[in-house]
Amino acid sequence: MVDPLERFAPARLGSEFRWLVSSSWVGNVGDGIALSAGPLLIASETRSAFLVASAAFLQRLPWLLLGLPAGVIADRVDRRLLLVCSETFRALVIVVLALGLFTGHVGVSLVLTAMLLLGIADVFSNTTAGTLLPMLVDKDDLGLGNSRIQGSVVVGEQLIGPPIGALLFSVGRAWPFLAQALIVTAALLLVWQIGSRSVSSASPLNSRLRSDIREGFRWLLGHPPVRTLALTILSFNITWGAGWSVLVLYALHHLHMSKVGYGLLTTSSAVGGMLAILMYRRLEQRWALANIMRVCLTLEVFTHLSLALDTRAWIAVIIMFVFGAYAFVWATVSTSVRQRAVPKDLQGRVGSVYLICMVGGLVLGQIAGGAIAQRWGVVAPFWFAFVGSGLTLVIVWRRLGAIAHAGS
């Protein structure tokens, strides 16, 4: 009988990989708690739609301002230590917020400030975390390693954390944030068990920031497969962001679902992701990576089309289940392909460009989706997403073979 731990995180990947993946699973439960408690806190402080929207914007703004410098720093210092420091900073911000809520000394300005500071922590944490896995496992095991880490997002952030956050918030506004602070502390202690992880570089630590950023961009622009992957992620996130920006309105007013029904859509997506976790290793062993990428992007195109045509709630639940499955597979494959191709001393800078493409694409898509829905209705953004993603897929179809084997 196979040991469940051995099946989930084989011993050949090393104990440090197990510490990293454990930290990811613990930390994403905390992120899931904040995912539901954060909006509830903002809504309890103000009814202003502008201020509510500002909270989400302030968490994304640091990516646009600090994403590239964060990548440089991750390539120049001990990555384990940088991740611990950023998570410690996150925990301190959450503790201050929780104490303010316990004592009643919290206003909307403090909440918005906390959102901005947490966004800064996210930039350094996510950028650095993405550089550690390639230093701990062989290239052939990146797919397996990423599938385990991506699984923590599905299970911890999307399934387990949100209901816990909502339940704790109903008990008291401070409790979910106190719980998150404790969970973040546990996650950083797990990361601390990993040995120091610095990358030797020809450039000195005090070299100019601009030259370091340019070095990362030059490598990216000079590597056609990785450059195309970055542009593909940007384009697909714009189209995805457009449709998903109005998903709640689409569910409530087009499909006539209840609020509980809308929650079922996101739950169905998470369940699809869980199925993909169990199947991923088998998929990677039986299918060529290029074909897996083509199938995932094709399903993305037809997901938008299906939602544009759909008028029944139960069909939307099935569509979201399929979406959750292929989205998990795409995230795992695309991350693994990039990590195999990028030199270890450039993982931070190139990875930060990818994260900026992801976040920037979502922001642009949300703006476009809101404007399109305002003018032509809540279904129109899905038609926009179908056409835009379809055109992108046609353009990159042949290039996916080169992308899939860029680091081989």
C-alpha positions as a printed Julia matrix, in Angstrom:
408×3 Matrix{Float64}:
   0.0    0.0     0.0
   1.41   3.37   -1.07
   2.09   5.88    1.7
  -0.17   8.94    1.07
   2.69  11.31    1.87
   4.98   9.48   -0.56
   2.32   9.68   -3.26
   1.7   13.37   -2.67
   5.33  14.48   -2.16
   7.75  11.69   -3.1
  10.83  11.4    -0.9
  13.07  11.67   -3.98
  12.04  15.35   -4.24
  13.68  15.97   -0.87
  12.6   17.15    2.56
  12.99  20.81    1.59
  10.38  20.4    -1.12
   8.05  18.97    1.5
   8.65  22.01    3.71
   7.89  24.33    0.77
   4.71  22.58   -0.3
   3.53  22.34    3.34
   4.03  26.08    3.72
   2.08  26.69    0.53
  -0.88  24.62    1.66
  -0.97  26.23    5.11
  -0.53  29.76    3.76
  -3.25  29.4     1.14
  -5.79  28.5     3.79
  -4.99  31.89    5.32
  -5.35  33.56    1.92
  -8.74  31.9     1.52
  -9.87  33.25    4.9
  -8.9   36.76    3.77
 -10.59  36.2     0.41
 -14.0   36.16    2.07
 -13.32  38.23    5.21
 -11.62  41.12    3.38
 -14.59  42.16    1.22
 -16.93  41.66    4.18
 -14.78  44.02    6.27
 -14.75  46.7     3.57
 -18.51  46.41    3.12
 -19.0   46.76    6.88
 -17.02  50.02    6.89
 -18.52  51.76    3.86
 -21.27  51.49    1.28
 -19.32  53.53   -1.25
 -18.81  51.48   -4.41
 -15.75  53.61   -5.16
 -14.08  52.76   -1.84
 -14.95  49.08   -2.18
 -13.4   49.02   -5.64
 -10.42  51.0    -4.32
  -9.57  48.19   -1.88
  -9.14  45.71   -4.72
  -7.19  48.25   -6.78
  -4.82  49.05   -3.91
  -3.92  45.37   -3.58
  -3.01  45.21   -7.29
  -1.27  48.58   -7.56
   1.98  47.38   -5.93
   2.39  44.83   -8.73
   2.59  47.6   -11.3
   4.98  49.7    -9.19
   7.15  47.1    -7.45
   6.86  43.92   -9.51
  10.09  44.38  -11.47
  12.21  45.59   -8.52
  10.92  42.64   -6.5
  12.17  40.3    -9.22
  15.61  41.92   -9.1
  15.82  41.58   -5.32
  14.76  37.92   -5.5
  17.68  37.31   -7.87
  20.19  39.09   -5.65
  19.54  37.91   -2.07
  18.79  34.77   -0.09
  15.39  33.83   -1.51
  14.34  31.82    1.54
  15.11  34.78    3.8
  13.3   37.24    1.52
  10.17  35.06    1.56
  10.31  34.8     5.37
  10.72  38.59    5.69
   7.81  39.36    3.36
   5.55  36.89    5.15
   6.6   38.33    8.52
   5.67  41.79    7.27
   2.29  40.43    6.11
   1.65  38.86    9.52
   2.49  42.12   11.33
   0.09  44.11    9.13
  -2.69  41.61    9.79
  -2.0   41.64   13.55
  -2.24  45.44   13.66
  -5.5   45.28   11.72
  -6.9   42.59   14.04
  -5.92  44.57   17.16
  -7.56  47.66   15.72
 -10.75  45.69   15.13
 -10.67  44.24   18.66
 -10.3   47.7    20.19
 -12.71  49.4    17.82
 -10.07  51.8    16.43
 -10.56  50.95   12.78
 -11.89  53.18   10.02
 -12.05  52.8     6.29
  -8.72  54.64    5.88
  -6.91  52.09    8.06
  -8.51  49.22    6.16
  -7.45  50.68    2.8
  -3.94  51.25    4.1
  -3.81  47.63    5.23
  -4.93  46.48    1.77
  -2.1   48.47    0.18
   0.51  47.06    2.58
  -0.76  43.52    2.08
  -0.51  44.08   -1.67
   3.15  45.02   -1.23
   3.75  41.85    0.78
   2.05  39.82   -1.95
   4.43  41.19   -4.59
   7.55  40.05   -2.76
   6.05  36.79   -1.45
   4.65  35.55   -4.76
   7.64  36.65   -6.8
  10.08  34.95   -4.43
   8.02  31.8    -3.89
   8.05  31.17   -7.64
  11.86  31.12   -7.67
  12.35  28.54   -4.93
  10.9   25.42   -6.54
  13.41  25.31   -9.47
  16.18  25.4    -6.85
  14.78  22.41   -4.94
  13.77  19.88   -7.61
  15.08  18.68  -10.97
  13.61  20.02  -14.21
  11.8   16.74  -14.87
   9.96  17.07  -11.54
   8.83  20.69  -11.94
   5.45  19.6   -13.29
   4.78  17.39  -10.27
   6.07  20.04   -7.87
   3.99  22.81   -9.39
   0.88  20.62   -9.41
   1.21  20.15   -5.64
   1.71  23.87   -5.04
  -1.09  24.89   -7.41
  -3.31  22.38   -5.62
  -2.9   24.38   -2.44
  -4.56  27.33   -4.18
  -7.54  25.21   -5.22
  -8.06  23.46   -1.91
  -6.82  26.01    0.61
  -7.7   29.34   -0.99
 -10.84  28.39   -2.89
 -12.45  25.59   -0.86
 -11.34  25.54    2.77
 -10.42  29.14    3.57
 -13.44  31.19    2.36
 -16.15  29.44    4.43
 -13.91  29.58    7.5
 -13.34  33.3     6.93
 -17.06  33.99    6.53
 -17.9   31.94    9.65
 -15.27  33.69   11.78
 -16.39  37.1    10.54
 -19.94  36.3    11.66
 -18.55  35.67   15.17
 -16.52  38.87   15.24
 -14.82  41.09   12.66
 -11.35  40.62   14.13
 -11.36  36.82   14.41
 -10.69  35.89   10.75
  -7.7   38.24   10.62
  -6.29  36.92   13.88
  -6.64  33.41   12.49
  -4.95  34.47    9.27
  -2.04  36.01   11.2
  -1.49  32.74   13.08
  -1.67  30.73    9.85
   0.77  33.04    8.06
   3.17  32.69   11.01
   2.94  28.9    10.78
   3.61  29.05    7.03
   6.73  31.19    7.41
   8.06  28.87   10.13
   7.72  25.99    7.66
   9.64  27.97    5.02
  12.33  28.65    7.62
  13.11  24.92    7.64
  14.42  25.24    4.08
  18.13  25.95    3.82
  19.43  29.28    2.52
  18.85  29.71   -1.19
  21.01  32.37   -2.83
  21.87  32.6    -6.52
  25.38  33.5    -7.54
  25.46  36.25  -10.13
  28.05  38.06  -12.18
  26.4   41.35  -11.25
  27.19  42.75   -7.78
  24.43  43.12   -5.24
  24.61  46.91   -5.35
  24.41  47.11   -9.15
  21.94  49.6   -10.6
  18.32  48.55  -10.49
  17.64  49.63  -14.07
  20.48  47.56  -15.48
  19.27  44.49  -13.59
  15.73  44.95  -14.9
  17.06  45.49  -18.44
  19.05  42.27  -18.17
  15.88  40.33  -17.42
  13.96  42.01  -20.24
  16.81  41.4   -22.71
  16.79  37.71  -21.9
  13.01  37.55  -22.25
  12.89  39.46  -25.54
  15.74  37.36  -26.9
  14.01  34.07  -26.1
  11.06  33.75  -28.56
   9.24  30.81  -26.87
   9.24  32.42  -23.4
   8.38  35.82  -24.89
   5.42  34.31  -26.74
   4.24  32.57  -23.58
   4.29  35.88  -21.7
   2.24  37.59  -24.42
  -0.18  34.65  -24.49
  -0.73  34.91  -20.74
  -1.28  38.67  -21.03
  -3.82  38.29  -23.85
  -5.74  35.42  -22.25
  -5.89  37.24  -18.91
  -7.36  40.31  -20.6
 -10.13  38.23  -22.16
 -10.63  36.15  -19.01
 -10.77  39.28  -16.86
 -13.39  40.83  -19.13
 -15.82  37.96  -18.73
 -15.19  37.24  -15.08
 -15.51  40.9   -14.09
 -19.29  40.59  -14.54
 -19.7   36.94  -13.52
 -21.73  37.8   -10.42
 -24.11  39.97  -12.46
 -24.26  37.31  -15.17
 -25.22  34.67  -12.59
 -27.79  36.78  -10.73
 -29.49  38.59  -13.61
 -28.89  36.46  -16.72
 -29.09  32.98  -15.22
 -31.38  34.12  -12.37
 -29.35  32.29   -9.75
 -29.49  33.06   -6.04
 -26.46  34.26   -4.09
 -25.98  30.69   -2.91
 -26.16  29.59   -6.53
 -23.43  32.04   -7.45
 -21.28  30.57   -4.71
 -21.91  27.16   -6.26
 -20.21  28.34   -9.46
 -16.93  29.06   -7.67
 -17.23  25.87   -5.63
 -17.76  23.85   -8.81
 -14.63  25.4   -10.26
 -12.63  24.39   -7.19
 -13.95  20.81   -7.36
 -12.83  20.63  -10.99
  -9.4   21.78   -9.88
  -9.29  19.05   -7.22
 -10.0   16.42   -9.88
  -7.16  17.81  -11.97
  -4.82  17.53   -8.96
  -5.46  13.79   -8.84
  -5.07  13.35  -12.6
  -2.22  15.73  -13.4
   0.74  13.37  -13.1
  -0.98  10.84  -15.34
  -1.79  13.52  -17.91
   1.8   14.74  -17.98
   3.1   11.21  -18.48
   0.69  10.3   -21.29
   0.3   13.53  -23.25
   2.86  15.78  -24.9
   3.07  19.13  -23.08
   2.33  21.03  -26.3
  -0.92  19.1   -26.74
  -1.89  19.68  -23.11
  -1.37  23.42  -23.62
  -3.41  23.41  -26.85
  -6.28  21.55  -25.18
  -6.31  23.93  -22.2
  -6.37  27.06  -24.35
  -9.01  25.58  -26.66
 -11.21  24.8   -23.66
 -10.72  28.39  -22.5
 -12.02  29.7   -25.83
 -15.06  27.43  -25.76
 -15.73  28.22  -22.11
 -16.33  31.84  -23.07
 -18.53  30.76  -25.99
 -20.53  28.37  -23.79
 -21.19  31.04  -21.18
 -22.19  33.52  -23.89
 -24.78  31.04  -25.21
 -25.91  29.56  -21.89
 -29.28  30.39  -20.32
 -29.47  27.62  -17.7
 -27.83  27.65  -14.29
 -27.03  23.93  -14.12
 -25.13  24.11  -17.4
 -23.08  27.01  -16.03
 -22.15  24.88  -13.01
 -20.82  22.16  -15.36
 -18.93  24.75  -17.42
 -17.27  26.08  -14.28
 -16.31  22.55  -13.24
 -14.52  22.05  -16.56
 -12.97  25.51  -16.24
 -11.53  24.68  -12.81
  -9.97  21.48  -14.14
  -8.24  22.89  -17.2
  -7.26  26.16  -15.49
  -5.36  24.16  -12.87
  -3.6   22.13  -15.56
  -2.71  25.24  -17.59
  -1.3   27.07  -14.56
   0.84  24.06  -13.67
   2.13  23.41  -17.19
   2.81  27.05  -18.12
   4.66  27.68  -14.84
   6.74  24.52  -15.22
   7.62  25.31  -18.84
   8.8   28.8   -17.89
  10.81  27.59  -14.91
  12.59  24.99  -17.05
  13.54  27.56  -19.67
  14.67  30.46  -17.48
  18.18  30.41  -15.9
  18.06  30.18  -12.11
  19.71  33.57  -11.64
  16.96  35.22  -13.73
  13.93  33.42  -12.26
  12.94  36.42  -10.12
  13.09  39.03  -12.88
  11.47  36.95  -15.6
   8.89  35.58  -13.16
   7.98  39.11  -12.08
   7.3   40.03  -15.72
   4.91  37.09  -15.93
   3.11  38.09  -12.76
   2.79  41.65  -14.06
   1.32  40.25  -17.29
  -1.17  38.24  -15.23
  -2.24  41.08  -12.94
  -2.06  43.77  -15.63
  -4.08  41.62  -18.0
  -6.77  41.09  -15.37
  -6.95  44.82  -14.6
  -7.24  45.73  -18.29
  -9.8   42.99  -18.8
 -11.91  44.08  -15.85
 -11.97  47.66  -17.15
 -12.88  46.48  -20.65
 -15.48  44.01  -19.35
 -17.21  46.65  -17.24
 -17.36  49.1   -20.14
 -18.63  46.46  -22.58
 -21.29  45.21  -20.15
 -22.43  48.78  -19.45
 -22.96  49.36  -23.16
 -24.18  45.98  -24.47
 -25.22  43.91  -21.43
 -23.66  41.28  -19.15
 -23.35  38.63  -21.86
 -21.33  40.84  -24.22
 -18.01  40.5   -22.3
 -18.11  36.74  -22.87
 -18.49  37.28  -26.63
 -15.54  39.67  -26.48
 -13.56  37.05  -24.55
 -14.48  34.31  -27.04
 -13.36  36.31  -30.06
 -10.21  37.69  -28.42
  -9.01  34.38  -26.97
  -9.87  32.58  -30.21
  -7.74  34.94  -32.28
  -4.87  34.61  -29.82
  -5.07  30.81  -29.96
  -4.91  30.83  -33.77
  -1.8   33.02  -33.66
   0.11  30.92  -31.08
  -1.13  27.44  -32.04
   1.96  26.39  -34.0
   4.34  28.06  -31.56
   3.11  26.06  -28.58
   5.36  23.16  -29.58
   8.47  25.32  -29.24
   7.14  26.84  -26.0
   6.48  23.44  -24.42
  10.05  22.28  -25.03
  11.85  25.57  -24.43
  13.76  24.28  -21.42
  14.35  20.73  -22.58
